């Protein structure tokens, strides 16, 4: 025995359509969120640039506490940059340069802790060169 189907009242059809549209839009959200996560925040890069300048100045005047603070912040920011380039894929050289930067930051911190500001200056110069090398290939105009 077949049941007779009655047409849904207009309001129920509209609700059904609205729900279908909302589910459709919701399925797009992971793609939008994913693409947003794969964009490197320009503020991070600006902070790295500013901290790198601050670090060089602090090393030049022998300000150990300020230099240590700068290296701590740089280490955190370079970790974020590395995570970005690993997730992006196809940027092996950027990953390597970021890892090199993280090692240099750790070395600078160790030199500052030993009050070896001459060595820290050389390492800071290497860090600036490493940043410039990466920017040659990846910095957006």
PDB file of C-alpha atoms in Angstrom, residues 68-126:
ATOM      1  CA  UNK A  68      68.228  37.989  25.222  1.00  0.00           C
ATOM      2  CA  UNK A  69      64.660  39.260  25.098  1.00  0.00           C
ATOM      3  CA  UNK A  70      65.012  39.934  21.362  1.00  0.00           C
ATOM      4  CA  UNK A  71      66.398  36.449  20.683  1.00  0.00           C
ATOM      5  CA  UNK A  72      63.579  34.845  22.660  1.00  0.00           C
ATOM      6  CA  UNK A  73      60.949  36.659  20.589  1.00  0.00           C
ATOM      7  CA  UNK A  74      62.784  35.967  17.331  1.00  0.00           C
ATOM      8  CA  UNK A  75      62.936  32.251  18.139  1.00  0.00           C
ATOM      9  CA  UNK A  76      59.156  32.151  18.575  1.00  0.00           C
ATOM     10  CA  UNK A  77      58.502  34.091  15.375  1.00  0.00           C
ATOM     11  CA  UNK A  78      60.905  32.013  13.283  1.00  0.00           C
ATOM     12  CA  UNK A  79      59.146  28.885  14.569  1.00  0.00           C
ATOM     13  CA  UNK A  80      55.892  30.280  13.158  1.00  0.00           C
ATOM     14  CA  UNK A  81      57.554  31.100   9.836  1.00  0.00           C
ATOM     15  CA  UNK A  82      59.000  27.601   9.608  1.00  0.00           C
ATOM     16  CA  UNK A  83      55.585  26.075  10.329  1.00  0.00           C
ATOM     17  CA  UNK A  84      54.100  28.209   7.553  1.00  0.00           C
ATOM     18  CA  UNK A  85      56.661  27.193   4.921  1.00  0.00           C
ATOM     19  CA  UNK A  86      56.486  23.506   5.878  1.00  0.00           C
ATOM     20  CA  UNK A  87      52.678  23.576   5.559  1.00  0.00           C
ATOM     21  CA  UNK A  88      52.835  25.529   2.303  1.00  0.00           C
ATOM     22  CA  UNK A  89      55.025  22.913   0.668  1.00  0.00           C
ATOM     23  CA  UNK A  90      57.301  23.429  -2.291  1.00  0.00           C
ATOM     24  CA  UNK A  91      59.457  25.902  -0.365  1.00  0.00           C
ATOM     25  CA  UNK A  92      62.278  23.677   0.832  1.00  0.00           C
ATOM     26  CA  UNK A  93      64.848  26.458   0.559  1.00  0.00           C
ATOM     27  CA  UNK A  94      62.676  28.757   2.710  1.00  0.00           C
ATOM     28  CA  UNK A  95      62.331  25.995   5.311  1.00  0.00           C
ATOM     29  CA  UNK A  96      66.106  25.540   5.358  1.00  0.00           C
ATOM     30  CA  UNK A  97      66.751  29.284   5.626  1.00  0.00           C
ATOM     31  CA  UNK A  98      64.247  29.556   8.457  1.00  0.00           C
ATOM     32  CA  UNK A  99      65.886  26.655  10.276  1.00  0.00           C
ATOM     33  CA  UNK A 100      69.271  28.282   9.758  1.00  0.00           C
ATOM     34  CA  UNK A 101      67.828  31.496  11.229  1.00  0.00           C
ATOM     35  CA  UNK A 102      66.566  29.607  14.272  1.00  0.00           C
ATOM     36  CA  UNK A 103      70.020  28.094  14.828  1.00  0.00           C
ATOM     37  CA  UNK A 104      71.640  31.521  14.453  1.00  0.00           C
ATOM     38  CA  UNK A 105      69.222  33.031  16.968  1.00  0.00           C
ATOM     39  CA  UNK A 106      70.084  30.269  19.462  1.00  0.00           C
ATOM     40  CA  UNK A 107      73.805  30.826  18.825  1.00  0.00           C
ATOM     41  CA  UNK A 108      73.418  34.581  19.318  1.00  0.00           C
ATOM     42  CA  UNK A 109      71.619  33.968  22.587  1.00  0.00           C
ATOM     43  CA  UNK A 110      74.448  31.700  23.765  1.00  0.00           C
ATOM     44  CA  UNK A 111      77.095  34.252  22.765  1.00  0.00           C
ATOM     45  CA  UNK A 112      75.250  37.029  24.570  1.00  0.00           C
ATOM     46  CA  UNK A 113      74.962  34.841  27.679  1.00  0.00           C
ATOM     47  CA  UNK A 114      78.770  34.460  27.589  1.00  0.00           C
ATOM     48  CA  UNK A 115      79.092  38.244  27.048  1.00  0.00           C
ATOM     49  CA  UNK A 116      80.860  37.504  23.746  1.00  0.00           C
ATOM     50  CA  UNK A 117      79.387  40.459  21.883  1.00  0.00           C
ATOM     51  CA  UNK A 118      81.979  40.300  19.093  1.00  0.00           C
ATOM     52  CA  UNK A 119      80.837  36.792  18.177  1.00  0.00           C
ATOM     53  CA  UNK A 120      77.186  37.786  18.661  1.00  0.00           C
ATOM     54  CA  UNK A 121      77.733  40.689  16.225  1.00  0.00           C
ATOM     55  CA  UNK A 122      79.102  38.316  13.573  1.00  0.00           C
ATOM     56  CA  UNK A 123      76.198  35.920  14.114  1.00  0.00           C
ATOM     57  CA  UNK A 124      73.702  38.771  13.939  1.00  0.00           C
ATOM     58  CA  UNK A 125      75.207  39.836  10.618  1.00  0.00           C
ATOM     59  CA  UNK A 126      74.812  36.257   9.360  1.00  0.00           C
TER      60      UNK A 126
END
